Amino acid sequence: MTLALKNKIIETCNQKIAQKGDQVGVSFYAFFKNKNDSPELLMEVATWWIKTNKLDHFEKAVKIKSLIENN
C-alpha cells in the first residue's frame, strides 16, 4: 500500500473520529468517493481489508488507523 493511500486512510479515520467519536465504524468504501473512478486502488484496499486482515465490513476507525500506523 502506498504512503499516499495510508495517509488518506489515516486522515479519513481522524475526520470520522473527530465528527462522531472513537466508537465510529468505517468500511473500506469510506476512503473513496461515491463513484468507482479508481477500481485498482479500491481492490487494493479491499484485499488488504478482507483477505490480509480478515476484517468485518464495518470496523472501528481507531482500529483501522492503528493497523495502518503499526504496519
PDB file of C-alpha atoms in Angstrom, residues 4-71:
ATOM      1  CA  ALA A   4      -0.345   8.368  -0.046  1.00  0.00           C
ATOM      2  CA  LEU A   5      -3.076   5.770   0.421  1.00  0.00           C
ATOM      3  CA  LYS A   6      -2.041   5.108   4.022  1.00  0.00           C
ATOM      4  CA  ASN A   7      -2.144   8.846   4.706  1.00  0.00           C
ATOM      5  CA  LYS A   8      -5.614   9.086   3.121  1.00  0.00           C
ATOM      6  CA  ILE A   9      -6.901   6.255   5.328  1.00  0.00           C
ATOM      7  CA  ILE A  10      -5.454   7.852   8.481  1.00  0.00           C
ATOM      8  CA  GLU A  11      -6.844  11.272   7.500  1.00  0.00           C
ATOM      9  CA  THR A  12     -10.306   9.821   6.859  1.00  0.00           C
ATOM     10  CA  CYS A  13     -10.274   7.906  10.144  1.00  0.00           C
ATOM     11  CA  ASN A  14      -9.205  11.053  12.008  1.00  0.00           C
ATOM     12  CA  GLN A  15     -12.065  13.018  10.412  1.00  0.00           C
ATOM     13  CA  LYS A  16     -14.649  10.357  11.280  1.00  0.00           C
ATOM     14  CA  ILE A  17     -13.363  10.083  14.854  1.00  0.00           C
ATOM     15  CA  ALA A  18     -13.436  13.886  15.262  1.00  0.00           C
ATOM     16  CA  GLN A  19     -17.004  14.037  13.927  1.00  0.00           C
ATOM     17  CA  LYS A  20     -18.555  11.049  15.673  1.00  0.00           C
ATOM     18  CA  GLY A  21     -16.208   9.895  18.434  1.00  0.00           C
ATOM     19  CA  ASP A  22     -13.851   6.977  18.869  1.00  0.00           C
ATOM     20  CA  GLN A  23     -16.619   4.370  18.555  1.00  0.00           C
ATOM     21  CA  VAL A  24     -17.371   5.290  14.930  1.00  0.00           C
ATOM     22  CA  GLY A  25     -17.183   2.476  12.409  1.00  0.00           C
ATOM     23  CA  VAL A  26     -15.910   2.638   8.842  1.00  0.00           C
ATOM     24  CA  SER A  27     -15.834   0.342   5.853  1.00  0.00           C
ATOM     25  CA  PHE A  28     -13.162   0.333   3.185  1.00  0.00           C
ATOM     26  CA  TYR A  29     -15.547   2.319   0.974  1.00  0.00           C
ATOM     27  CA  ALA A  30     -15.111   5.292   3.359  1.00  0.00           C
ATOM     28  CA  PHE A  31     -11.770   6.090   1.741  1.00  0.00           C
ATOM     29  CA  PHE A  32     -13.219   6.604  -1.737  1.00  0.00           C
ATOM     30  CA  LYS A  33     -15.653   8.921  -3.465  1.00  0.00           C
ATOM     31  CA  ASN A  34     -19.127   7.611  -4.207  1.00  0.00           C
ATOM     32  CA  LYS A  35     -18.074   6.734  -7.725  1.00  0.00           C
ATOM     33  CA  ASN A  36     -15.745   3.986  -8.772  1.00  0.00           C
ATOM     34  CA  ASP A  37     -13.081   6.080 -10.504  1.00  0.00           C
ATOM     35  CA  SER A  38     -10.130   4.014  -9.267  1.00  0.00           C
ATOM     36  CA  PRO A  39     -11.034   0.304  -9.304  1.00  0.00           C
ATOM     37  CA  GLU A  40      -7.424  -0.852  -8.890  1.00  0.00           C
ATOM     38  CA  LEU A  41      -6.978   1.209  -5.739  1.00  0.00           C
ATOM     39  CA  LEU A  42     -10.346   0.089  -4.406  1.00  0.00           C
ATOM     40  CA  MET A  43      -9.366  -3.551  -4.941  1.00  0.00           C
ATOM     41  CA  GLU A  44      -6.025  -2.970  -3.219  1.00  0.00           C
ATOM     42  CA  VAL A  45      -7.758  -1.662  -0.109  1.00  0.00           C
ATOM     43  CA  ALA A  46     -10.456  -4.358  -0.290  1.00  0.00           C
ATOM     44  CA  THR A  47      -7.785  -7.062  -0.487  1.00  0.00           C
ATOM     45  CA  TRP A  48      -5.906  -5.570   2.471  1.00  0.00           C
ATOM     46  CA  TRP A  49      -9.179  -5.284   4.422  1.00  0.00           C
ATOM     47  CA  ILE A  50     -10.771  -8.645   3.596  1.00  0.00           C
ATOM     48  CA  LYS A  51      -8.011 -11.081   2.672  1.00  0.00           C
ATOM     49  CA  THR A  52      -4.999  -9.788   4.571  1.00  0.00           C
ATOM     50  CA  ASN A  53      -6.629  -8.666   7.813  1.00  0.00           C
ATOM     51  CA  LYS A  54      -9.916 -10.635   7.670  1.00  0.00           C
ATOM     52  CA  LEU A  55     -11.869  -7.627   8.895  1.00  0.00           C
ATOM     53  CA  ASP A  56     -15.658  -7.341   9.083  1.00  0.00           C
ATOM     54  CA  HIS A  57     -17.473  -4.977   6.732  1.00  0.00           C
ATOM     55  CA  PHE A  58     -17.532  -2.261   9.406  1.00  0.00           C
ATOM     56  CA  GLU A  59     -14.687  -1.808  11.871  1.00  0.00           C
ATOM     57  CA  LYS A  60     -13.870   0.905  14.374  1.00  0.00           C
ATOM     58  CA  ALA A  61     -11.949   3.762  12.766  1.00  0.00           C
ATOM     59  CA  VAL A  62      -9.452   3.711  15.646  1.00  0.00           C
ATOM     60  CA  LYS A  63      -8.670   0.052  14.876  1.00  0.00           C
ATOM     61  CA  ILE A  64      -8.104   0.722  11.163  1.00  0.00           C
ATOM     62  CA  LYS A  65      -5.943   3.744  11.940  1.00  0.00           C
ATOM     63  CA  SER A  66      -3.866   1.673  14.348  1.00  0.00           C
ATOM     64  CA  LEU A  67      -3.416  -1.153  11.831  1.00  0.00           C
ATOM     65  CA  ILE A  68      -2.167   1.312   9.210  1.00  0.00           C
ATOM     66  CA  GLU A  69       0.132   3.170  11.600  1.00  0.00           C
ATOM     67  CA  ASN A  70       1.663  -0.015  13.013  1.00  0.00           C
ATOM     68  CA  ASN A  71       2.081  -1.827   9.729  1.00  0.00           C
TER      69      ASN A  71
END
